[in-house]
Structures are given as structure tokens and as C-alpha cells.
PDB file of C-alpha atoms and ligand atoms in Angstrom:
ATOM      1  CA  UNK A   1     127.873 -10.193  41.909  1.00 54.00           C
ATOM      2  CA  UNK A   2     124.305 -11.350  41.686  1.00 56.00           C
ATOM      3  CA  UNK A   3     121.672 -10.442  44.327  1.00 57.00           C
ATOM      4  CA  UNK A   4     121.710 -13.779  46.079  1.00 56.00           C
ATOM      5  CA  UNK A   5     125.503 -13.679  46.664  1.00 67.00           C
ATOM      6  CA  UNK A   6     125.461 -10.144  48.074  1.00 72.00           C
ATOM      7  CA  UNK A   7     123.570 -11.349  51.181  1.00 71.00           C
ATOM      8  CA  UNK A   8     126.054 -14.141  51.747  1.00 78.00           C
ATOM      9  CA  UNK A   9     129.088 -11.893  51.440  1.00 83.00           C
ATOM     10  CA  UNK A  10     127.595  -9.372  53.966  1.00 81.00           C
ATOM     11  CA  UNK A  11     126.652 -12.219  56.429  1.00 80.00           C
ATOM     12  CA  UNK A  12     130.199 -13.586  56.135  1.00 84.00           C
ATOM     13  CA  UNK A  13     131.696 -10.126  56.875  1.00 85.00           C
ATOM     14  CA  UNK A  14     129.437  -9.718  59.893  1.00 81.00           C
ATOM     15  CA  UNK A  15     130.214 -13.180  61.115  1.00 82.00           C
ATOM     16  CA  UNK A  16     133.950 -12.614  60.996  1.00 83.00           C
ATOM     17  CA  UNK A  17     133.567  -9.359  62.935  1.00 81.00           C
ATOM     18  CA  UNK A  18     131.310 -11.126  65.464  1.00 77.00           C
ATOM     19  CA  UNK A  19     134.062 -13.726  66.059  1.00 81.00           C
ATOM     20  CA  UNK A  20     136.687 -11.101  66.931  1.00 79.00           C
ATOM     21  CA  UNK A  21     137.284 -10.911  70.734  1.00 77.00           C
ATOM     22  CA  UNK A  22     137.467  -7.361  70.787  1.00 76.00           C
ATOM     23  CA  UNK A  23     135.634  -5.083  68.412  1.00 76.00           C
ATOM     24  CA  UNK A  24     137.757  -2.051  67.896  1.00 79.00           C
ATOM     25  CA  UNK A  25     137.871   0.423  65.094  1.00 82.00           C
ATOM     26  CA  UNK A  26     140.209  -1.665  63.013  1.00 86.00           C
ATOM     27  CA  UNK A  27     137.690  -4.713  63.153  1.00 85.00           C
ATOM     28  CA  UNK A  28     134.917  -2.620  62.349  1.00 85.00           C
ATOM     29  CA  UNK A  29     136.572  -0.963  59.387  1.00 89.00           C
ATOM     30  CA  UNK A  30     137.630  -4.309  57.997  1.00 90.00           C
ATOM     31  CA  UNK A  31     133.965  -5.418  58.296  1.00 88.00           C
ATOM     32  CA  UNK A  32     132.682  -2.358  56.604  1.00 89.00           C
ATOM     33  CA  UNK A  33     135.320  -2.493  53.819  1.00 92.00           C
ATOM     34  CA  UNK A  34     134.254  -6.105  53.169  1.00 89.00           C
ATOM     35  CA  UNK A  35     130.608  -4.983  52.880  1.00 86.00           C
ATOM     36  CA  UNK A  36     131.611  -2.098  50.725  1.00 88.00           C
ATOM     37  CA  UNK A  37     133.518  -4.508  48.282  1.00 89.00           C
ATOM     38  CA  UNK A  38     130.350  -6.648  48.166  1.00 85.00           C
ATOM     39  CA  UNK A  39     128.102  -3.675  47.268  1.00 85.00           C
ATOM     40  CA  UNK A  40     130.417  -2.416  44.632  1.00 86.00           C
ATOM     41  CA  UNK A  41     130.579  -5.798  43.058  1.00 83.00           C
ATOM     42  CA  UNK A  42     126.750  -5.704  42.907  1.00 80.00           C
ATOM     43  CA  UNK A  43     126.997  -2.459  40.903  1.00 81.00           C
ATOM     44  CA  UNK A  44     125.899  -0.088  43.704  1.00 83.00           C
ATOM     45  CA  UNK A  45     127.524   3.224  42.687  1.00 86.00           C
ATOM     46  CA  UNK A  46     130.821   4.041  44.319  1.00 89.00           C
ATOM     47  CA  UNK A  47     129.514   7.397  45.878  1.00 90.00           C
ATOM     48  CA  UNK A  48     126.512   5.771  47.290  1.00 89.00           C
ATOM     49  CA  UNK A  49     128.587   3.156  48.923  1.00 90.00           C
ATOM     50  CA  UNK A  50     131.090   5.642  50.275  1.00 92.00           C
ATOM     51  CA  UNK A  51     128.344   7.796  51.862  1.00 91.00           C
ATOM     52  CA  UNK A  52     126.713   4.751  53.293  1.00 90.00           C
ATOM     53  CA  UNK A  53     130.053   3.645  54.930  1.00 90.00           C
ATOM     54  CA  UNK A  54     130.382   7.106  56.511  1.00 91.00           C
ATOM     55  CA  UNK A  55     126.812   7.060  57.860  1.00 90.00           C
ATOM     56  CA  UNK A  56     127.148   3.595  59.279  1.00 88.00           C
ATOM     57  CA  UNK A  57     130.213   4.677  61.136  1.00 86.00           C
ATOM     58  CA  UNK A  58     128.441   7.601  62.627  1.00 86.00           C
ATOM     59  CA  UNK A  59     125.441   5.434  63.664  1.00 83.00           C
ATOM     60  CA  UNK A  60     127.245   2.431  64.976  1.00 81.00           C
ATOM     61  CA  UNK A  61     128.756   3.303  68.303  1.00 75.00           C
ATOM     62  CA  UNK A  62     131.890   1.267  69.247  1.00 72.00           C
ATOM     63  CA  UNK A  63     131.145   1.593  72.985  1.00 71.00           C
ATOM     64  CA  UNK A  64     127.814  -0.043  72.395  1.00 67.00           C
ATOM     65  CA  UNK A  65     129.436  -2.847  70.578  1.00 65.00           C
ATOM     66  CA  UNK A  66     131.882  -3.555  73.224  1.00 63.00           C
ATOM     67  CA  UNK A  67     129.184  -3.670  75.919  1.00 65.00           C
ATOM     68  CA  UNK A  68     128.049  -7.007  74.724  1.00 61.00           C
ATOM     69  CA  UNK A  69     125.240  -5.947  72.578  1.00 64.00           C
ATOM     70  CA  UNK A  70     124.426  -8.018  69.546  1.00 72.00           C
ATOM     71  CA  UNK A  71     127.014  -6.412  67.231  1.00 72.00           C
ATOM     72  CA  UNK A  72     125.887  -8.245  64.212  1.00 73.00           C
ATOM     73  CA  UNK A  73     122.398  -7.189  64.660  1.00 80.00           C
ATOM     74  CA  UNK A  74     123.290  -3.567  65.214  1.00 81.00           C
ATOM     75  CA  UNK A  75     125.429  -3.243  62.048  1.00 81.00           C
ATOM     76  CA  UNK A  76     123.027  -5.296  60.075  1.00 81.00           C
ATOM     77  CA  UNK A  77     120.189  -3.053  61.010  1.00 87.00           C
ATOM     78  CA  UNK A  78     122.271   0.024  60.189  1.00 88.00           C
ATOM     79  CA  UNK A  79     122.990  -1.370  56.678  1.00 85.00           C
ATOM     80  CA  UNK A  80     119.324  -2.284  56.239  1.00 89.00           C
ATOM     81  CA  UNK A  81     118.271   1.266  57.143  1.00 92.00           C
ATOM     82  CA  UNK A  82     120.859   2.911  54.942  1.00 90.00           C
ATOM     83  CA  UNK A  83     119.841   0.766  51.733  1.00 88.00           C
ATOM     84  CA  UNK A  84     116.250   1.542  52.486  1.00 92.00           C
ATOM     85  CA  UNK A  85     117.022   5.197  52.719  1.00 91.00           C
ATOM     86  CA  UNK A  86     118.806   5.123  49.199  1.00 89.00           C
ATOM     87  CA  UNK A  87     115.794   3.274  47.687  1.00 91.00           C
ATOM     88  CA  UNK A  88     113.206   5.573  49.234  1.00 91.00           C
ATOM     89  CA  UNK A  89     113.363   9.002  47.612  1.00 89.00           C
ATOM     90  CA  UNK A  90     110.859  10.254  50.202  1.00 89.00           C
ATOM     91  CA  UNK A  91     108.076  11.022  47.973  1.00 87.00           C
ATOM     92  CA  UNK A  92     105.718   8.589  46.158  1.00 91.00           C
ATOM     93  CA  UNK A  93     105.458   8.729  42.394  1.00 94.00           C
ATOM     94  CA  UNK A  94     102.258  10.121  40.576  1.00 96.00           C
ATOM     95  CA  UNK A  95      99.560   7.495  41.103  1.00 94.00           C
ATOM     96  CA  UNK A  96      97.077   7.210  38.121  1.00 96.00           C
ATOM     97  CA  UNK A  97      93.299   7.101  39.040  1.00 96.00           C
ATOM     98  CA  UNK A  98      90.976   4.563  37.626  1.00 96.00           C
ATOM     99  CA  UNK A  99      88.411   6.188  35.342  1.00 94.00           C
ATOM    100  CA  UNK A 100      90.513   9.412  34.892  1.00 96.00           C
ATOM    101  CA  UNK A 101      92.635   9.668  31.824  1.00 97.00           C
ATOM    102  CA  UNK A 102      96.375   9.614  32.630  1.00 98.00           C
ATOM    103  CA  UNK A 103      99.212   9.707  30.186  1.00 98.00           C
ATOM    104  CA  UNK A 104     102.107   7.602  30.980  1.00 98.00           C
ATOM    105  CA  UNK A 105     105.414   8.098  28.873  1.00 98.00           C
ATOM    106  CA  UNK A 106     107.911   5.268  28.896  1.00 98.00           C
ATOM    107  CA  UNK A 107     111.594   6.299  28.159  1.00 97.00           C
ATOM    108  CA  UNK A 108     114.869   4.131  28.095  1.00 95.00           C
ATOM    109  CA  UNK A 109     117.708   2.991  25.925  1.00 93.00           C
ATOM    110  CA  UNK A 110     117.044   0.394  23.113  1.00 91.00           C
ATOM    111  CA  UNK A 111     116.930  -3.058  24.572  1.00 92.00           C
ATOM    112  CA  UNK A 112     116.186  -1.895  28.049  1.00 94.00           C
ATOM    113  CA  UNK A 113     112.820  -3.781  27.734  1.00 95.00           C
ATOM    114  CA  UNK A 114     110.769  -0.687  27.242  1.00 96.00           C
ATOM    115  CA  UNK A 115     108.238  -2.037  24.787  1.00 95.00           C
ATOM    116  CA  UNK A 116     107.857  -5.265  26.648  1.00 96.00           C
ATOM    117  CA  UNK A 117     107.369  -3.346  29.960  1.00 98.00           C
ATOM    118  CA  UNK A 118     104.781  -0.984  28.429  1.00 97.00           C
ATOM    119  CA  UNK A 119     102.508  -4.045  27.738  1.00 97.00           C
ATOM    120  CA  UNK A 120     103.259  -5.595  31.031  1.00 98.00           C
ATOM    121  CA  UNK A 121     102.176  -2.317  32.737  1.00 98.00           C
ATOM    122  CA  UNK A 122      99.134  -2.110  30.692  1.00 98.00           C
ATOM    123  CA  UNK A 123      98.173  -5.876  31.223  1.00 97.00           C
ATOM    124  CA  UNK A 124      98.764  -5.382  34.948  1.00 98.00           C
ATOM    125  CA  UNK A 125      96.360  -2.432  35.133  1.00 98.00           C
ATOM    126  CA  UNK A 126      93.879  -4.091  32.814  1.00 97.00           C
ATOM    127  CA  UNK A 127      93.612  -7.034  35.085  1.00 97.00           C
ATOM    128  CA  UNK A 128      92.573  -4.617  37.785  1.00 97.00           C
ATOM    129  CA  UNK A 129      89.787  -3.203  35.675  1.00 97.00           C
ATOM    130  CA  UNK A 130      91.450  -0.291  34.054  1.00 98.00           C
ATOM    131  CA  UNK A 131      91.024   0.709  30.472  1.00 98.00           C
ATOM    132  CA  UNK A 132      94.734   1.021  29.133  1.00 98.00           C
ATOM    133  CA  UNK A 133      95.816   1.666  25.685  1.00 98.00           C
ATOM    134  CA  UNK A 134      99.200   1.517  23.939  1.00 98.00           C
ATOM    135  CA  UNK A 135     100.767   4.171  21.522  1.00 98.00           C
ATOM    136  CA  UNK A 136     103.841   3.379  19.507  1.00 97.00           C
ATOM    137  CA  UNK A 137     105.883   6.393  19.180  1.00 96.00           C
ATOM    138  CA  UNK A 138     109.041   4.498  18.419  1.00 93.00           C
ATOM    139  CA  UNK A 139     109.706   5.306  14.761  1.00 89.00           C
ATOM    140  CA  UNK A 140     113.374   4.653  15.082  1.00 87.00           C
ATOM    141  CA  UNK A 141     113.677   0.954  15.522  1.00 85.00           C
ATOM    142  CA  UNK A 142     112.327  -1.119  12.549  1.00 82.00           C
ATOM    143  CA  UNK A 143     109.818  -3.612  13.925  1.00 89.00           C
ATOM    144  CA  UNK A 144     108.955  -1.687  17.084  1.00 91.00           C
ATOM    145  CA  UNK A 145     105.334  -1.009  15.907  1.00 94.00           C
ATOM    146  CA  UNK A 146     104.909  -4.810  14.995  1.00 95.00           C
ATOM    147  CA  UNK A 147     106.213  -5.820  18.409  1.00 94.00           C
ATOM    148  CA  UNK A 148     103.962  -3.575  20.242  1.00 94.00           C
ATOM    149  CA  UNK A 149     100.993  -4.671  18.023  1.00 95.00           C
ATOM    150  CA  UNK A 150     101.659  -8.217  18.665  1.00 96.00           C
ATOM    151  CA  UNK A 151     101.915  -7.852  22.437  1.00 95.00           C
ATOM    152  CA  UNK A 152      98.901  -5.573  22.561  1.00 96.00           C
ATOM    153  CA  UNK A 153      96.789  -7.891  20.477  1.00 97.00           C
ATOM    154  CA  UNK A 154      97.712 -10.933  22.706  1.00 95.00           C
ATOM    155  CA  UNK A 155      96.585  -8.893  25.712  1.00 95.00           C
ATOM    156  CA  UNK A 156      93.639  -7.495  23.914  1.00 96.00           C
ATOM    157  CA  UNK A 157      94.617  -3.926  24.621  1.00 98.00           C
ATOM    158  CA  UNK A 158      93.869  -1.267  22.004  1.00 98.00           C
ATOM    159  CA  UNK A 159      96.885   0.253  20.242  1.00 97.00           C
ATOM    160  CA  UNK A 160      97.955   2.950  17.959  1.00 97.00           C
ATOM    161  CA  UNK A 161     100.831   3.436  15.562  1.00 95.00           C
ATOM    162  CA  UNK A 162     101.828   3.806  11.962  1.00 93.00           C
ATOM    163  CA  UNK A 163     103.965   2.094   9.379  1.00 92.00           C
ATOM    164  CA  UNK A 164     104.163   5.194   7.238  1.00 90.00           C
ATOM    165  CA  UNK A 165     104.519   8.177   9.612  1.00 90.00           C
ATOM    166  CA  UNK A 166     108.084   8.745  10.590  1.00 90.00           C
ATOM    167  CA  UNK A 167     107.400  11.682  13.103  1.00 95.00           C
ATOM    168  CA  UNK A 168     107.276  10.122  16.561  1.00 95.00           C
ATOM    169  CA  UNK A 169     105.846  13.468  18.065  1.00 97.00           C
ATOM    170  CA  UNK A 170     102.956  13.506  15.652  1.00 97.00           C
ATOM    171  CA  UNK A 171     102.054   9.793  16.270  1.00 97.00           C
ATOM    172  CA  UNK A 172     102.301  10.243  20.114  1.00 98.00           C
ATOM    173  CA  UNK A 173      99.923  13.236  19.950  1.00 98.00           C
ATOM    174  CA  UNK A 174      97.379  11.584  17.659  1.00 97.00           C
ATOM    175  CA  UNK A 175      97.496   8.473  19.705  1.00 98.00           C
ATOM    176  CA  UNK A 176      96.944  10.246  23.003  1.00 98.00           C
ATOM    177  CA  UNK A 177      94.041  12.288  21.522  1.00 98.00           C
ATOM    178  CA  UNK A 178      92.396   9.296  20.056  1.00 98.00           C
ATOM    179  CA  UNK A 179      92.512   7.338  23.319  1.00 98.00           C
ATOM    180  CA  UNK A 180      91.329  10.344  25.464  1.00 97.00           C
ATOM    181  CA  UNK A 181      88.206  10.375  23.139  1.00 97.00           C
ATOM    182  CA  UNK A 182      87.838   6.729  23.680  1.00 97.00           C
ATOM    183  CA  UNK A 183      87.737   7.129  27.427  1.00 97.00           C
ATOM    184  CA  UNK A 184      90.723   4.985  28.014  1.00 98.00           C
ATOM    185  CA  UNK A 185      92.099   5.785  31.553  1.00 97.00           C
ATOM    186  CA  UNK A 186      95.726   4.693  31.051  1.00 98.00           C
ATOM    187  CA  UNK A 187      97.240   5.966  27.891  1.00 98.00           C
ATOM    188  CA  UNK A 188     100.741   4.444  27.572  1.00 98.00           C
ATOM    189  CA  UNK A 189     103.233   6.087  25.204  1.00 98.00           C
ATOM    190  CA  UNK A 190     106.140   3.962  24.092  1.00 97.00           C
ATOM    191  CA  UNK A 191     109.066   6.103  22.788  1.00 96.00           C
ATOM    192  CA  UNK A 192     112.218   5.375  20.745  1.00 92.00           C
ATOM    193  CA  UNK A 193     115.420   4.231  22.417  1.00 87.00           C
ATOM    194  CA  UNK A 194     119.002   4.373  20.889  1.00 81.00           C
ATOM    195  CA  UNK A 195     121.857   2.053  21.664  1.00 77.00           C
ATOM    196  CA  UNK A 196     123.504   4.784  23.666  1.00 74.00           C
ATOM    197  CA  UNK A 197     122.693   8.180  25.155  1.00 73.00           C
ATOM    198  CA  UNK A 198     122.506  10.606  22.308  1.00 85.00           C
ATOM    199  CA  UNK A 199     121.538  14.385  22.048  1.00 89.00           C
ATOM    200  CA  UNK A 200     119.056  13.309  19.312  1.00 91.00           C
ATOM    201  CA  UNK A 201     117.148  10.940  21.599  1.00 92.00           C
ATOM    202  CA  UNK A 202     116.888  13.323  24.324  1.00 94.00           C
ATOM    203  CA  UNK A 203     115.627  16.030  22.120  1.00 94.00           C
ATOM    204  CA  UNK A 204     112.957  13.647  20.744  1.00 94.00           C
ATOM    205  CA  UNK A 205     111.889  12.782  24.301  1.00 96.00           C
ATOM    206  CA  UNK A 206     111.623  16.391  25.055  1.00 96.00           C
ATOM    207  CA  UNK A 207     109.380  16.875  22.178  1.00 97.00           C
ATOM    208  CA  UNK A 208     107.200  13.913  22.732  1.00 97.00           C
ATOM    209  CA  UNK A 209     106.664  14.967  26.315  1.00 98.00           C
ATOM    210  CA  UNK A 210     105.825  18.560  25.182  1.00 97.00           C
ATOM    211  CA  UNK A 211     103.153  17.177  22.790  1.00 97.00           C
ATOM    212  CA  UNK A 212     101.578  14.657  25.088  1.00 98.00           C
ATOM    213  CA  UNK A 213     101.936  16.424  28.466  1.00 98.00           C
ATOM    214  CA  UNK A 214     102.489  13.113  30.381  1.00 98.00           C
ATOM    215  CA  UNK A 215     101.144  12.840  33.985  1.00 98.00           C
ATOM    216  CA  UNK A 216     104.185  10.428  34.641  1.00 98.00           C
ATOM    217  CA  UNK A 217     107.366   9.582  32.932  1.00 98.00           C
ATOM    218  CA  UNK A 218     108.776   6.150  33.713  1.00 98.00           C
ATOM    219  CA  UNK A 219     112.419   5.478  33.114  1.00 97.00           C
ATOM    220  CA  UNK A 220     113.063   1.778  32.161  1.00 97.00           C
ATOM    221  CA  UNK A 221     116.441   0.457  32.944  1.00 95.00           C
ATOM    222  CA  UNK A 222     118.057  -2.963  32.305  1.00 93.00           C
ATOM    223  CA  UNK A 223     119.247  -4.293  35.641  1.00 88.00           C
ATOM    224  CA  UNK A 224     122.420  -5.700  34.037  1.00 85.00           C
ATOM    225  CA  UNK A 225     123.878  -2.422  32.858  1.00 85.00           C
ATOM    226  CA  UNK A 226     125.947  -2.098  36.086  1.00 80.00           C
ATOM    227  CA  UNK A 227     127.865   0.969  36.962  1.00 81.00           C
ATOM    228  CA  UNK A 228     126.417   2.848  33.901  1.00 86.00           C
ATOM    229  CA  UNK A 229     123.142   3.145  35.706  1.00 88.00           C
ATOM    230  CA  UNK A 230     123.572   6.356  37.515  1.00 90.00           C
ATOM    231  CA  UNK A 231     124.736   8.406  34.527  1.00 91.00           C
ATOM    232  CA  UNK A 232     122.121   6.889  32.120  1.00 92.00           C
ATOM    233  CA  UNK A 233     119.231   7.676  34.702  1.00 94.00           C
ATOM    234  CA  UNK A 234     120.627  11.110  35.315  1.00 94.00           C
ATOM    235  CA  UNK A 235     120.815  11.828  31.431  1.00 94.00           C
ATOM    236  CA  UNK A 236     117.142  10.979  31.020  1.00 95.00           C
ATOM    237  CA  UNK A 237     116.101  12.884  34.235  1.00 95.00           C
ATOM    238  CA  UNK A 238     117.853  15.960  32.698  1.00 94.00           C
ATOM    239  CA  UNK A 239     115.770  16.030  29.537  1.00 93.00           C
ATOM    240  CA  UNK A 240     112.324  14.852  30.652  1.00 96.00           C
ATOM    241  CA  UNK A 241     110.834  14.966  34.241  1.00 96.00           C
ATOM    242  CA  UNK A 242     111.330  11.230  35.159  1.00 97.00           C
ATOM    243  CA  UNK A 243     108.910  10.392  37.977  1.00 97.00           C
ATOM    244  CA  UNK A 244     109.306   6.698  38.540  1.00 97.00           C
ATOM    245  CA  UNK A 245     111.604   3.878  37.618  1.00 97.00           C
ATOM    246  CA  UNK A 246     110.998   0.295  36.312  1.00 97.00           C
ATOM    247  CA  UNK A 247     114.033  -1.967  36.546  1.00 94.00           C
ATOM    248  CA  UNK A 248     113.807  -4.956  34.051  1.00 95.00           C
ATOM    249  CA  UNK A 249     115.525  -8.386  33.876  1.00 92.00           C
ATOM    250  CA  UNK A 250     115.856  -8.810  37.518  1.00 89.00           C
ATOM    251  CA  UNK A 251     115.429 -12.576  36.900  1.00 86.00           C
ATOM    252  CA  UNK A 252     118.454 -14.725  36.159  1.00 66.00           C
ATOM    253  CA  UNK A 253     121.826 -13.183  36.632  1.00 64.00           C
ATOM    254  CA  UNK A 254     120.491  -9.695  37.623  1.00 64.00           C
ATOM    255  CA  UNK A 255     122.531  -7.346  39.796  1.00 66.00           C
ATOM    256  CA  UNK A 256     120.373  -5.292  41.945  1.00 74.00           C
ATOM    257  CA  UNK A 257     122.777  -2.330  42.645  1.00 80.00           C
ATOM    258  CA  UNK A 258     121.708  -0.388  39.540  1.00 84.00           C
ATOM    259  CA  UNK A 259     118.312   0.102  41.019  1.00 86.00           C
ATOM    260  CA  UNK A 260     119.837   2.115  43.785  1.00 87.00           C
ATOM    261  CA  UNK A 261     121.781   4.241  41.601  1.00 88.00           C
ATOM    262  CA  UNK A 262     118.661   4.955  39.277  1.00 91.00           C
ATOM    263  CA  UNK A 263     116.730   6.167  42.419  1.00 93.00           C
ATOM    264  CA  UNK A 264     119.627   8.269  43.481  1.00 90.00           C
ATOM    265  CA  UNK A 265     119.935   9.826  40.029  1.00 91.00           C
ATOM    266  CA  UNK A 266     116.299  10.434  39.404  1.00 94.00           C
ATOM    267  CA  UNK A 267     115.202  11.027  42.894  1.00 93.00           C
ATOM    268  CA  UNK A 268     112.137   8.806  41.919  1.00 96.00           C
ATOM    269  CA  UNK A 269     111.026   5.562  43.234  1.00 96.00           C
ATOM    270  CA  UNK A 270     111.163   2.169  41.622  1.00 95.00           C
ATOM    271  CA  UNK A 271     107.549   1.135  41.085  1.00 97.00           C
ATOM    272  CA  UNK A 272     107.777  -2.278  39.412  1.00 97.00           C
ATOM    273  CA  UNK A 273     110.408  -4.796  38.459  1.00 94.00           C
ATOM    274  CA  UNK A 274     110.512  -7.085  35.452  1.00 95.00           C
ATOM    275  CA  UNK A 275     111.269 -10.710  36.270  1.00 93.00           C
ATOM    276  CA  UNK A 276     110.985 -12.381  32.786  1.00 95.00           C
ATOM    277  CA  UNK A 277     109.997 -12.037  29.205  1.00 95.00           C
ATOM    278  CA  UNK A 278     106.316 -13.060  29.678  1.00 96.00           C
ATOM    279  CA  UNK A 279     103.606 -10.540  30.251  1.00 95.00           C
ATOM    280  CA  UNK A 280     102.768 -11.474  33.799  1.00 95.00           C
ATOM    281  CA  UNK A 281     106.417 -11.527  34.932  1.00 97.00           C
ATOM    282  CA  UNK A 282     106.106  -8.165  36.566  1.00 97.00           C
ATOM    283  CA  UNK A 283     106.052  -7.413  40.235  1.00 95.00           C
ATOM    284  CA  UNK A 284     105.155  -4.348  42.334  1.00 96.00           C
ATOM    285  CA  UNK A 285     108.410  -3.085  43.935  1.00 93.00           C
ATOM    286  CA  UNK A 286     108.490  -2.615  47.752  1.00 92.00           C
ATOM    287  CA  UNK A 287     111.671  -1.321  49.299  1.00 92.00           C
ATOM    288  CA  UNK A 288     111.806  -3.272  52.645  1.00 91.00           C
ATOM    289  CA  UNK A 289     111.228  -6.863  51.230  1.00 86.00           C
ATOM    290  CA  UNK A 290     113.671  -6.071  48.464  1.00 84.00           C
ATOM    291  CA  UNK A 291     116.433  -4.999  50.818  1.00 85.00           C
ATOM    292  CA  UNK A 292     115.715  -7.863  53.030  1.00 83.00           C
ATOM    293  CA  UNK A 293     116.134 -10.279  50.058  1.00 74.00           C
ATOM    294  CA  UNK A 294     119.291  -8.332  49.069  1.00 72.00           C
ATOM    295  CA  UNK A 295     120.789  -8.855  52.524  1.00 73.00           C
ATOM    296  CA  UNK A 296     119.729 -12.583  52.582  1.00 67.00           C
TER     297      UNK A 296
HETATM  298  P1  LIG B   1     113.115  -2.056  23.998  1.00 55.02           P
HETATM  299  O1  LIG B   1     114.089  -1.934  22.859  1.00 55.02           O
HETATM  300  O2  LIG B   1     113.609  -1.194  25.246  1.00 55.02           O
HETATM  301  O3  LIG B   1     111.785  -1.736  23.635  1.00 55.02           O
HETATM  302  O4  LIG B   1     113.208  -3.603  24.475  1.00 55.02           O
HETATM  303  P2  LIG B   1     112.326  -4.765  24.383  1.00 55.02           P
HETATM  304  O5  LIG B   1     111.013  -4.647  25.128  1.00 55.02           O
HETATM  305  O6  LIG B   1     112.278  -5.146  22.920  1.00 55.02           O
HETATM  306  O7  LIG B   1     113.192  -5.913  25.090  1.00 55.02           O
HETATM  307  C1  LIG B   1     114.457  -6.393  24.714  1.00 55.02           C
HETATM  308  C2  LIG B   1     114.640  -7.830  25.108  1.00 55.02           C
HETATM  309  O8  LIG B   1     114.527  -8.022  26.522  1.00 55.02           O
HETATM  310  C3  LIG B   1     113.420  -8.714  24.697  1.00 55.02           C
HETATM  311  O9  LIG B   1     114.038  -9.859  24.217  1.00 55.02           O
HETATM  312  C4  LIG B   1     112.661  -8.886  25.841  1.00 55.02           C
HETATM  313  O10 LIG B   1     111.774 -10.155  25.780  1.00 55.02           O
HETATM  314  C5  LIG B   1     113.556  -8.890  26.890  1.00 55.02           C
HETATM  315  N1  LIG B   1     113.091  -8.458  28.321  1.00 55.02           N
HETATM  316  C6  LIG B   1     112.323  -7.477  28.549  1.00 55.02           C
HETATM  317  N2  LIG B   1     112.066  -7.478  29.915  1.00 55.02           N
HETATM  318  C7  LIG B   1     112.533  -8.470  30.528  1.00 55.02           C
HETATM  319  C8  LIG B   1     112.639  -9.110  31.866  1.00 55.02           C
HETATM  320  O11 LIG B   1     112.158  -8.560  32.802  1.00 55.02           O
HETATM  321  N3  LIG B   1     113.306 -10.214  31.866  1.00 55.02           N
HETATM  322  C9  LIG B   1     113.940 -10.894  30.825  1.00 55.02           C
HETATM  323  N4  LIG B   1     114.666 -12.071  31.085  1.00 55.02           N
HETATM  324  N5  LIG B   1     113.839 -10.431  29.590  1.00 55.02           N
HETATM  325  C10 LIG B   1     113.255  -9.205  29.340  1.00 55.02           C
END
């Protein structure tokens, strides 16, 4: 279910409940089951949905509903709060400071949009007066360096990489060192991906992190991966200390539920979302407006 439909389904479930003459436990359960179905179809992880349902039942007092309060509003507010709670891990991510060198390492599976997102992140900060630089430590995918080079050149962002060197750890360390010397304040390290979660990938991520000592590791996730989001995010979190999430491809047929899973799995906030292939199709992520949109 795409985001725009989720709000509609939840509204319909609430409307049906409001139409009932008496709101008893059965009617409330039917309404919550309907909402649960809608959330699952939007790829929100089963456990998150189940916990949410339990919490809402605790919060929503049937006596209040019977006493002529606005039932719809009470439940809608409870859902809103629960979704916000899932998306807000309680602590903000590391925030780089302009003028002080920070190393930001990007991790994610191949095809997640990692390379594109590195440039978007650099471009976003460059427009705000930062001095970003891009390091291509993806020696696994043929053409990765060319892609980064092309993007970086278009955005006039300095870059570092090699056609010859096959050791990603070495390239990452050299690139970071060079850009520190050049006084860049946002050194972005793009790493390899694989088509699936593999031990070799996670070992490589560990080594690159060890060599570059990133201030922040950003996990990049394709919003269309569905229920796989939780496990994938957790697997990355277990090998490197992921501190933030960027969800890509939120345009078009994106399902939003994976974002909730990624936050739950990494205990890190979503900081940006990708909304298209172009460099400027990139938005700061704010929990409340996102959930409002989600609920329609
Ligand atoms: P990587 O393998 O993770 O480095 O992925 P790439 O950066 O090469 O991206 C894979 C594909 O996804 C490319 O065709 C990108 O143009 C596309 N892509 C990346 N981010 C977005 C996004 O936010 N929206 C859309 N529609 N496409 C995106």
C-alpha cells in the first residue's frame, strides 16, 4: 500500500467506528484490526504494529469513548502519537559543524541509492556554505567510481577514487586524509554494496570504519524493500555503528513503512529522504509532518 492510500484506509476504519451506535470493545477491536492491516500493507513491521495496537488499547479508554467524546479524534491522536514515537528514537544524530572536519560514511546495499545520496548530501550542504568532498571506496561495483566522479563534477564537489586500487580500505583512508589536509569540513565516504547481506560486505564496512573513524555512519535504504527493512537495517547496525538513516525513492510508488522499521532496528533517526533521481530531490526529514501526511 502506498503512503497516500494508508491515510485513506485509516480514515475509513475510524469513520466506520464513529458510525457505530455503541462503541464497545468489539467495535474498537475491529477498527484497530483494520488499521493494523493497513499498516502491514504499508510494510510496517509486524512486531511494531502489534506493539502499537497494544499501546493504543491501553491509552484509549472505552468509557471516554462512550461519554460522547470525539472518538475519532481520540483514536487518531493515539495512532499519531504512537507512529511519532516509533520514528523518534529519542536522541538526535551527530550533527556536523561547519568549518570542522567531519567524516560521514555511507553504507547500504547495492542499488539502495547510496552513491546518488552521497552526492545529494554533499550538494545540500555545499549550498549552505560547507566545503564537502566525496571519496569513492566502492571498488566492488564496476562503474561506481565513474558514477561518483560524474555526479561530483556536475556539482563541482572535489572527489577522490582510483581505477587501479582494489583495496577499499586504503582508498577510504587516503581520501579522508587528503581532504582533511585540504580543509574540507564534510568528508563523505561512499562504500561498496552487495546485492544481498553478506558477511564479506559487513567485514569490509568494519574495516573501512576502522580506517576512517567516521563521526557518523548513515545507513541508506530503498523505501521499496518492504518487510525486509528491519533485518537489513539491523544487520548493518550490528557491524558498524549506524547513527542515522536516509530513506530513498520516496517518490512514486514508495511505501513508507520501511522507514519505521529502519528506525526501530538502528535506534537512529531518519535525517533525509530521497524523492527523485536528481541532485536536489532530497528533503530534510521531520517526524510530525511525515506522520501527518501518512495519516492523510
Ligand atoms: P547504489 O548502488 O546504492 O550506489 O545506488 P545508486 O546511487 O547507483 O542508485 C540506484 C538507482 O536508484 C539509480 O538509478 C538512481 O538514479 C536511483 N535513485 C537513487 N535515489 C533515488 C530516489 O530518491 N528516487 C528515485 N526515483 N530514484 C533514485
